[in-house]
Tab-separated table of N, CA and C in Angstrom:
chain	number	residue	atom	x	y	z
A	85	MET	N	77.041	25.076	233.951
A	85	MET	CA	77.303	26.499	234.081
A	85	MET	C	77.499	26.832	235.568
A	86	THR	N	78.551	27.542	235.886
A	86	THR	CA	78.810	27.862	237.289
A	86	THR	C	77.888	28.969	237.765
A	87	ASN	N	77.816	29.077	239.074
A	87	ASN	CA	76.989	30.107	239.687
A	87	ASN	C	77.420	31.501	239.227
A	88	GLU	N	78.757	31.718	239.169
A	88	GLU	CA	79.288	33.023	238.747
A	88	GLU	C	78.908	33.335	237.308
A	89	SER	N	79.045	32.360	236.408
A	89	SER	CA	78.708	32.621	235.012
A	89	SER	C	77.200	32.760	234.825
A	90	GLU	N	76.410	32.058	235.643
A	90	GLU	CA	74.955	32.243	235.583
A	90	GLU	C	74.583	33.663	235.998
A	91	ARG	N	75.222	34.142	237.072
A	91	ARG	CA	74.964	35.519	237.527
A	91	ARG	C	75.347	36.512	236.446
A	92	GLU	N	76.514	36.287	235.830
A	92	GLU	CA	76.976	37.214	234.800
A	92	GLU	C	76.060	37.183	233.577
A	93	THR	N	75.631	36.000	233.173
A	93	THR	CA	74.734	35.881	232.018
A	93	THR	C	73.408	36.583	232.291
A	94	ALA	N	72.845	36.364	233.476
A	94	ALA	CA	71.575	37.010	233.834
A	94	ALA	C	71.728	38.525	233.893
A	95	ALA	N	72.822	38.994	234.469
A	95	ALA	CA	73.056	40.444	234.569
A	95	ALA	C	73.275	41.044	233.185
A	96	ARG	N	73.996	40.331	232.338
A	96	ARG	CA	74.257	40.809	230.977
A	96	ARG	C	72.943	40.946	230.188
A	97	LEU	N	72.086	39.931	230.282
A	97	LEU	CA	70.791	39.994	229.595
A	97	LEU	C	69.946	41.156	230.106
A	98	ARG	N	69.950	41.336	231.411
A	98	ARG	CA	69.185	42.434	232.006
A	98	ARG	C	69.702	43.787	231.511
A	99	LEU	N	71.033	43.924	231.456
A	99	LEU	CA	71.623	45.178	230.973
A	99	LEU	C	71.291	45.398	229.497
A	100	GLU	N	71.420	44.363	228.690
A	100	GLU	CA	71.117	44.497	227.257
A	100	GLU	C	69.671	44.938	227.042
A	101	ARG	N	68.742	44.316	227.779
A	101	ARG	CA	67.324	44.702	227.661
A	101	ARG	C	67.101	46.143	228.116
A	102	TYR	N	67.727	46.504	229.234
A	102	TYR	CA	67.569	47.858	229.774
A	102	TYR	C	68.084	48.895	228.773
A	103	LEU	N	69.278	48.671	228.248
A	103	LEU	CA	69.862	49.622	227.293
A	103	LEU	C	69.010	49.719	226.028
A	104	ALA	N	68.579	48.577	225.507
A	104	ALA	CA	67.763	48.564	224.284
A	104	ALA	C	66.436	49.279	224.500
A	105	SER	N	65.810	49.082	225.648
A	105	SER	CA	64.505	49.695	225.908
A	105	SER	C	64.600	51.220	226.036
A	106	ARG	N	65.794	51.725	226.275
A	106	ARG	CA	65.982	53.173	226.431
A	106	ARG	C	66.814	53.781	225.306
A	107	GLY	N	67.132	52.981	224.308
A	107	GLY	CA	67.906	53.476	223.172
A	107	GLY	C	69.327	53.898	223.552
A	108	MET	N	69.877	53.222	224.557
A	108	MET	CA	71.229	53.561	225.017
A	108	MET	C	72.244	52.633	224.358
A	109	ARG	N	73.490	53.111	224.251
A	109	ARG	CA	74.550	52.350	223.586
A	109	ARG	C	75.072	51.210	224.461
A	110	LYS	N	75.438	50.119	223.803
A	110	LYS	CA	76.060	48.969	224.465
A	110	LYS	C	77.576	49.142	224.332
A	111	THR	N	78.171	49.832	225.299
A	111	THR	CA	79.603	50.126	225.207
A	111	THR	C	80.440	49.020	225.845
A	112	PRO	N	81.661	48.831	225.340
A	112	PRO	CA	82.544	47.819	225.932
A	112	PRO	C	82.848	48.126	227.403
A	113	GLU	N	82.916	49.408	227.763
A	113	GLU	CA	83.195	49.789	229.145
A	113	GLU	C	82.093	49.299	230.084
A	114	ARG	N	80.853	49.464	229.680
A	114	ARG	CA	79.736	49.019	230.522
A	114	ARG	C	79.803	47.525	230.774
A	115	PHE	N	80.111	46.767	229.741
A	115	PHE	CA	80.148	45.310	229.891
A	115	PHE	C	81.391	44.847	230.643
A	116	ALA	N	82.496	45.565	230.524
A	116	ALA	CA	83.696	45.237	231.303
A	116	ALA	C	83.445	45.504	232.781
A	117	ILE	N	82.786	46.617	233.087
A	117	ILE	CA	82.448	46.928	234.475
A	117	ILE	C	81.450	45.910	235.012
A	118	LEU	N	80.485	45.518	234.197
A	118	LEU	CA	79.521	44.498	234.608
A	118	LEU	C	80.225	43.186	234.956
A	119	LYS	N	81.181	42.787	234.142
A	119	LYS	CA	81.934	41.553	234.402
A	119	LYS	C	82.653	41.652	235.744
A	120	ALA	N	83.277	42.786	236.010
A	120	ALA	CA	83.980	42.978	237.285
A	120	ALA	C	83.006	42.938	238.459
A	121	VAL	N	81.834	43.556	238.300
A	121	VAL	CA	80.815	43.531	239.354
A	121	VAL	C	80.395	42.097	239.643
A	122	CYS	N	80.172	41.319	238.609
A	122	CYS	CA	79.708	39.934	238.783
A	122	CYS	C	80.771	39.050	239.420
A	123	GLN	N	82.025	39.432	239.301
A	123	GLN	CA	83.111	38.650	239.888
A	123	GLN	C	83.476	39.122	241.290
A	124	THR	N	82.815	40.155	241.767
A	124	THR	CA	83.092	40.703	243.091
A	124	THR	C	82.124	40.097	244.093
A	125	GLU	N	82.660	39.596	245.173
A	125	GLU	CA	81.827	39.028	246.240
A	125	GLU	C	81.524	40.101	247.271
A	126	GLY	N	80.310	40.126	247.741
A	126	GLY	CA	79.948	41.032	248.827
A	126	GLY	C	79.824	42.478	248.390
A	127	HIS	N	80.026	43.368	249.355
A	127	HIS	CA	79.860	44.803	249.124
A	127	HIS	C	81.150	45.422	248.638
A	128	PHE	N	81.026	46.437	247.796
A	128	PHE	CA	82.184	47.159	247.280
A	128	PHE	C	81.765	48.592	247.025
A	129	ASP	N	82.738	49.491	246.996
A	129	ASP	CA	82.426	50.864	246.616
A	129	ASP	C	83.025	51.141	245.237
A	130	ALA	N	82.728	52.297	244.696
A	130	ALA	CA	83.170	52.626	243.336
A	130	ALA	C	84.692	52.626	243.230
A	131	GLU	N	85.371	53.130	244.262
A	131	GLU	CA	86.832	53.181	244.225
A	131	GLU	C	87.442	51.779	244.207
A	132	GLU	N	86.861	50.858	244.980
A	132	GLU	CA	87.356	49.473	244.978
A	132	GLU	C	87.166	48.835	243.606
A	133	LEU	N	86.023	49.072	242.991
A	133	LEU	CA	85.764	48.520	241.669
A	133	LEU	C	86.714	49.130	240.638
A	134	TYR	N	86.945	50.433	240.752
A	134	TYR	CA	87.894	51.121	239.869
A	134	TYR	C	89.285	50.493	240.007
A	135	GLY	N	89.720	50.253	241.251
A	135	GLY	CA	91.018	49.630	241.491
A	135	GLY	C	91.100	48.238	240.879
A	136	LEU	N	90.020	47.487	240.987
A	136	LEU	CA	89.966	46.157	240.392
A	136	LEU	C	90.104	46.242	238.873
A	137	MET	N	89.422	47.203	238.278
A	137	MET	CA	89.504	47.390	236.820
A	137	MET	C	90.939	47.737	236.411
A	138	GLU	N	91.585	48.622	237.158
A	138	GLU	CA	92.966	49.013	236.866
A	138	GLU	C	93.904	47.812	237.004
A	139	LYS	N	93.692	47.022	238.052
A	139	LYS	CA	94.535	45.841	238.293
A	139	LYS	C	94.425	44.862	237.125
A	140	ARG	N	93.241	44.801	236.540
A	140	ARG	CA	93.024	43.897	235.400
A	140	ARG	C	93.414	44.553	234.077
A	141	LEU	N	94.042	45.723	234.186
A	141	LEU	CA	94.530	46.471	233.025
A	141	LEU	C	93.416	46.877	232.067
A	142	TYR	N	92.237	47.122	232.619
A	142	TYR	CA	91.147	47.676	231.823
A	142	TYR	C	90.938	49.089	232.338
A	143	HIS	N	91.384	50.045	231.568
A	143	HIS	CA	91.400	51.431	232.024
A	143	HIS	C	90.085	52.143	231.701
A	144	VAL	N	89.391	52.531	232.741
A	144	VAL	CA	88.217	53.388	232.637
A	144	VAL	C	88.396	54.466	233.697
A	145	SER	N	87.732	55.581	233.506
A	145	SER	CA	87.851	56.649	234.501
A	145	SER	C	86.976	56.319	235.711
A	146	LEU	N	87.325	56.900	236.851
A	146	LEU	CA	86.529	56.723	238.060
A	146	LEU	C	85.121	57.268	237.835
A	147	VAL	N	84.994	58.352	237.083
A	147	VAL	CA	83.676	58.926	236.767
A	147	VAL	C	82.834	57.918	235.990
A	148	THR	N	83.462	57.215	235.048
A	148	THR	CA	82.737	56.192	234.281
A	148	THR	C	82.246	55.082	235.199
A	149	VAL	N	83.069	54.685	236.164
A	149	VAL	CA	82.656	53.649	237.111
A	149	VAL	C	81.457	54.144	237.925
A	150	TYR	N	81.540	55.364	238.460
A	150	TYR	CA	80.415	55.919	239.230
A	150	TYR	C	79.144	55.972	238.384
A	151	ASN	N	79.248	56.528	237.185
A	151	ASN	CA	78.072	56.665	236.313
A	151	ASN	C	77.491	55.307	235.934
A	152	THR	N	78.357	54.343	235.682
A	152	THR	CA	77.891	53.013	235.293
A	152	THR	C	77.219	52.310	236.467
A	153	LEU	N	77.744	52.491	237.667
A	153	LEU	CA	77.087	51.901	238.839
A	153	LEU	C	75.698	52.503	239.055
A	154	GLN	N	75.554	53.794	238.790
A	154	GLN	CA	74.226	54.414	238.890
A	154	GLN	C	73.283	53.827	237.837
A	155	LEU	N	73.791	53.618	236.627
A	155	LEU	CA	73.006	52.992	235.561
A	155	LEU	C	72.597	51.573	235.977
A	156	PHE	N	73.540	50.813	236.516
A	156	PHE	CA	73.244	49.445	236.960
A	156	PHE	C	72.209	49.439	238.083
A	157	THR	N	72.256	50.447	238.934
A	157	THR	CA	71.270	50.545	240.013
A	157	THR	C	69.885	50.780	239.434
A	158	ARG	N	69.781	51.707	238.494
A	158	ARG	CA	68.482	51.979	237.856
A	158	ARG	C	67.964	50.757	237.095
A	159	ALA	N	68.883	49.970	236.546
A	159	ALA	CA	68.504	48.783	235.780
A	159	ALA	C	68.170	47.588	236.686
A	160	GLY	N	68.403	47.730	237.993
A	160	GLY	CA	68.117	46.637	238.917
A	160	GLY	C	69.188	45.559	238.935
A	161	ILE	N	70.375	45.880	238.454
A	161	ILE	CA	71.471	44.916	238.409
A	161	ILE	C	72.263	44.934	239.711
A	162	VAL	N	72.446	46.116	240.268
A	162	VAL	CA	73.106	46.237	241.568
A	162	VAL	C	72.187	46.991	242.519
A	163	ASP	N	72.408	46.741	243.796
A	163	ASP	CA	71.721	47.491	244.842
A	163	ASP	C	72.736	48.434	245.460
A	164	SER	N	72.291	49.620	245.798
A	164	SER	CA	73.134	50.615	246.451
A	164	SER	C	72.669	50.762	247.893
A	165	HIS	N	73.631	50.796	248.808
A	165	HIS	CA	73.314	50.920	250.238
A	165	HIS	C	74.221	51.966	250.867
A	166	ARG	N	73.697	52.651	251.865
A	166	ARG	CA	74.519	53.522	252.700
A	166	ARG	C	74.617	52.842	254.064
A	167	LEU	N	75.604	51.968	254.174
A	167	LEU	CA	75.735	51.152	255.370
A	167	LEU	C	76.704	51.744	256.380
A	168	SER	N	77.458	52.739	255.966
A	168	SER	CA	78.441	53.318	256.878
A	168	SER	C	78.677	54.770	256.502
A	169	LYS	N	79.573	55.397	257.235
A	169	LYS	CA	79.900	56.800	256.985
A	169	LYS	C	80.715	56.986	255.717
A	170	ARG	N	81.279	55.899	255.178
A	170	ARG	CA	82.162	56.032	254.013
A	170	ARG	C	81.400	56.287	252.711
A	171	GLY	N	80.112	56.219	252.727
A	171	GLY	CA	79.332	56.492	251.524
A	171	GLY	C	78.646	55.245	251.004
A	172	SER	N	78.231	55.304	249.761
A	172	SER	CA	77.477	54.198	249.172
A	172	SER	C	78.361	52.994	248.899
A	173	VAL	N	77.804	51.834	249.175
A	173	VAL	CA	78.413	50.581	248.756
A	173	VAL	C	77.405	49.877	247.864
A	174	PHE	N	77.919	49.012	247.030
A	174	PHE	CA	77.094	48.327	246.052
A	174	PHE	C	77.269	46.828	246.207
A	175	GLU	N	76.313	46.088	245.694
A	175	GLU	CA	76.405	44.642	245.595
A	175	GLU	C	75.497	44.205	244.462
A	176	LEU	N	75.830	43.066	243.889
A	176	LEU	CA	74.970	42.489	242.868
A	176	LEU	C	73.597	42.292	243.485
A	177	ALA	N	72.562	42.712	242.792
A	177	ALA	CA	71.200	42.676	243.338
A	177	ALA	C	70.825	41.255	243.756
A	178	LYS	N	70.283	41.157	244.955
A	178	LYS	CA	69.803	39.880	245.493
A	178	LYS	C	68.387	40.096	245.996
A	179	GLN	N	67.618	39.062	245.935
A	179	GLN	CA	66.258	39.154	246.436
A	179	GLN	C	66.250	39.094	247.952
A	180	GLY	N	65.541	40.020	248.543
A	180	GLY	CA	65.195	40.054	249.941
A	180	GLY	C	66.157	39.531	250.972
A	181	HIS	N	67.133	40.308	251.310
A	181	HIS	CA	67.991	39.932	252.421
A	181	HIS	C	68.170	41.136	253.344
A	182	ILE	N	68.684	40.851	254.498
A	182	ILE	CA	68.811	41.872	255.538
A	182	ILE	C	70.286	42.115	255.812
A	183	HIS	N	70.641	43.382	255.990
A	183	HIS	CA	71.994	43.734	256.430
A	183	HIS	C	71.925	44.089	257.906
A	184	LEU	N	72.729	43.403	258.704
A	184	LEU	CA	72.878	43.742	260.116
A	184	LEU	C	74.166	44.559	260.207
A	185	VAL	N	74.029	45.849	260.504
A	185	VAL	CA	75.145	46.786	260.438
A	185	VAL	C	75.526	47.234	261.843
A	186	CYS	N	76.778	47.008	262.215
A	186	CYS	CA	77.247	47.453	263.526
A	186	CYS	C	77.541	48.953	263.451
A	187	SER	N	76.873	49.709	264.297
A	187	SER	CA	77.039	51.162	264.308
A	187	SER	C	78.387	51.588	264.875
A	188	GLN	N	79.048	50.683	265.580
A	188	GLN	CA	80.328	51.032	266.194
A	188	GLN	C	81.515	50.702	265.296
A	189	CYS	N	81.620	49.466	264.819
A	189	CYS	CA	82.791	49.065	264.021
A	189	CYS	C	82.516	49.043	262.513
A	190	GLY	N	81.247	49.102	262.123
A	190	GLY	CA	80.903	49.130	260.700
A	190	GLY	C	80.782	47.763	260.052
A	191	ARG	N	80.994	46.695	260.801
A	191	ARG	CA	80.883	45.350	260.244
A	191	ARG	C	79.456	45.134	259.731
A	192	VAL	N	79.347	44.453	258.587
A	192	VAL	CA	78.042	44.162	257.986
A	192	VAL	C	77.909	42.660	257.833
A	193	ARG	N	76.811	42.131	258.316
A	193	ARG	CA	76.504	40.706	258.161
A	193	ARG	C	75.184	40.596	257.411
A	194	GLU	N	75.141	39.704	256.448
A	194	GLU	CA	73.909	39.484	255.693
A	194	GLU	C	73.154	38.301	256.274
A	195	GLU	N	71.845	38.453	256.312
A	195	GLU	CA	70.965	37.382	256.783
A	195	GLU	C	69.815	37.245	255.813
A	196	ASN	N	69.381	36.021	255.620
A	196	ASN	CA	68.158	35.756	254.866
A	196	ASN	C	67.060	35.468	255.871
A	197	ASP	N	65.899	36.002	255.619
A	197	ASP	CA	64.761	35.781	256.512
A	197	ASP	C	63.556	35.417	255.642
A	198	PRO	N	63.386	34.130	255.329
A	198	PRO	CA	62.301	33.710	254.448
A	198	PRO	C	60.926	34.129	254.945
A	199	GLU	N	60.738	34.125	256.258
A	199	GLU	CA	59.448	34.515	256.830
A	199	GLU	C	59.144	35.989	256.527
A	200	LEU	N	60.145	36.837	256.720
A	200	LEU	CA	59.973	38.257	256.424
A	200	LEU	C	59.791	38.483	254.924
A	201	ALA	N	60.556	37.764	254.114
A	201	ALA	CA	60.431	37.883	252.658
A	201	ALA	C	59.026	37.522	252.201
A	202	GLN	N	58.472	36.461	252.777
A	202	GLN	CA	57.118	36.043	252.422
A	202	GLN	C	56.098	37.097	252.851
A	203	LEU	N	56.277	37.642	254.035
A	203	LEU	CA	55.376	38.683	254.531
A	203	LEU	C	55.406	39.903	253.600
A	204	LEU	N	56.598	40.365	253.258
A	204	LEU	CA	56.699	41.548	252.398
A	204	LEU	C	56.174	41.272	250.983
A	205	ALA	N	56.410	40.063	250.471
A	205	ALA	CA	55.911	39.713	249.138
A	205	ALA	C	54.387	39.701	249.104
A	206	SER	N	53.766	39.421	250.241
A	206	SER	CA	52.304	39.368	250.289
A	206	SER	C	51.675	40.760	250.431
A	207	LYS	N	52.484	41.752	250.755
A	207	LYS	CA	51.972	43.112	250.938
A	207	LYS	C	51.675	43.763	249.584
A	208	HIS	N	50.589	44.493	249.526
A	208	HIS	CA	50.231	45.232	248.314
A	208	HIS	C	50.056	46.688	248.686
A	209	TYR	N	50.709	47.544	247.931
A	209	TYR	CA	50.659	48.978	248.190
A	209	TYR	C	49.965	49.669	247.022
A	210	LYS	N	49.039	50.530	247.337
A	210	LYS	CA	48.258	51.228	246.319
A	210	LYS	C	49.182	52.056	245.418
A	211	GLY	N	49.031	51.854	244.121
A	211	GLY	CA	49.793	52.628	243.148
A	211	GLY	C	51.267	52.253	243.079
A	212	PHE	N	51.609	51.037	243.543
A	212	PHE	CA	53.010	50.649	243.573
A	212	PHE	C	53.133	49.144	243.371
A	213	THR	N	54.058	48.741	242.508
A	213	THR	CA	54.343	47.326	242.293
A	213	THR	C	55.765	47.069	242.767
A	214	GLN	N	55.904	46.279	243.808
A	214	GLN	CA	57.245	46.021	244.337
A	214	GLN	C	57.948	44.960	243.521
A	215	SER	N	59.271	45.108	243.431
A	215	SER	CA	60.068	44.119	242.708
A	215	SER	C	61.054	43.417	243.625
A	216	SER	N	61.475	44.074	244.696
A	216	SER	CA	62.395	43.459	245.641
A	216	SER	C	62.402	44.297	246.917
A	217	PHE	N	63.136	43.834	247.899
A	217	PHE	CA	63.292	44.627	249.108
A	217	PHE	C	64.666	44.396	249.688
A	218	GLY	N	65.090	45.312	250.504
A	218	GLY	CA	66.324	45.193	251.261
A	218	GLY	C	66.128	45.946	252.565
A	219	ILE	N	66.613	45.389	253.628
A	219	ILE	CA	66.436	46.024	254.932
A	219	ILE	C	67.794	46.137	255.606
A	220	ASP	N	68.072	47.306	256.148
A	220	ASP	CA	69.294	47.545	256.901
A	220	ASP	C	68.910	47.734	258.362
A	221	VAL	N	69.444	46.880	259.222
A	221	VAL	CA	69.178	46.945	260.658
A	221	VAL	C	70.475	47.386	261.334
A	222	PHE	N	70.416	48.491	262.068
A	222	PHE	CA	71.599	49.032	262.729
A	222	PHE	C	71.569	48.697	264.215
A	223	GLY	N	72.711	48.394	264.759
A	223	GLY	CA	72.843	48.059	266.171
A	223	GLY	C	74.289	47.784	266.484
A	224	LEU	N	74.548	46.913	267.455
A	224	LEU	CA	75.911	46.557	267.841
A	224	LEU	C	76.132	45.064	267.638
A	225	CYS	N	77.270	44.728	267.047
A	225	CYS	CA	77.623	43.317	266.888
A	225	CYS	C	78.075	42.775	268.245
A	226	SER	N	78.125	41.466	268.367
A	226	SER	CA	78.484	40.850	269.647
A	226	SER	C	79.899	41.226	270.083
A	227	SER	N	80.825	41.390	269.153
A	227	SER	CA	82.194	41.784	269.514
A	227	SER	C	82.220	43.164	270.155
A	228	CYS	N	81.485	44.100	269.600
A	228	CYS	CA	81.458	45.457	270.153
A	228	CYS	C	80.736	45.496	271.503
A	229	VAL	N	79.690	44.678	271.653
A	229	VAL	CA	78.996	44.604	272.942
A	229	VAL	C	79.976	44.114	274.012
A	230	ARG	N	80.735	43.048	273.703
A	230	ARG	CA	81.732	42.525	274.660
A	230	ARG	C	82.795	43.565	274.969
A	231	LYS	N	83.279	44.244	273.940
A	231	LYS	CA	84.309	45.270	274.120
A	231	LYS	C	83.792	46.400	275.004
A	232	ASN	N	82.559	46.814	274.782
A	232	ASN	CA	81.974	47.896	275.583
A	232	ASN	C	81.808	47.471	277.039
A	233	ARG	N	81.377	46.223	277.254
A	233	ARG	CA	81.227	45.720	278.631
A	233	ARG	C	82.571	45.701	279.348
A	234	LYS	N	83.597	45.265	278.616
A	234	LYS	CA	84.947	45.174	279.172
A	234	LYS	C	85.430	46.579	279.574
A	235	ASN	N	85.168	47.580	278.723
A	235	ASN	CA	85.592	48.959	279.004
A	235	ASN	C	84.844	49.554	280.180
A	236	ILE	N	83.591	49.191	280.362
A	236	ILE	CA	82.795	49.694	281.480
A	236	ILE	C	83.300	49.112	282.803
A	237	ASN	N	83.727	47.852	282.763
A	237	ASN	CA	84.173	47.157	283.974
A	237	ASN	C	85.601	47.493	284.371
A	238	LYS	N	86.273	48.335	283.653
A	238	LYS	CA	87.663	48.706	283.986
A	238	LYS	C	87.712	49.666	285.136
């Protein structure tokens, strides 16, 4: 089984359990959107996912895509981030990684930090059971730092 199909199978099972536990319908649109999400690498926004669905000739409304992404977020299938001024971006949920976000150009780099993940997993908060974490660190990427230095030296 490939990594992509494993991700899709796990996400599908999670969605089926979530819908069943809340008495919600298992619609073909939800599963088509889930398939597209699982085949998307990295971050995407609702409009990009909508465009992908249209390109694959699976017609759903943009509102359906937005609503389904919110459902997937509540179900723990996707993570939602506000990494830039353009609004929310989504990605298939991953355990404990960090986004390094350039405040100038908007570039996003993902990093894994096992030491930080272990530290956060060991933390216990009163009245709260954690299931995952995500951290967004804002600053300047090396390209923007070089560009800024070059502009200052002119």
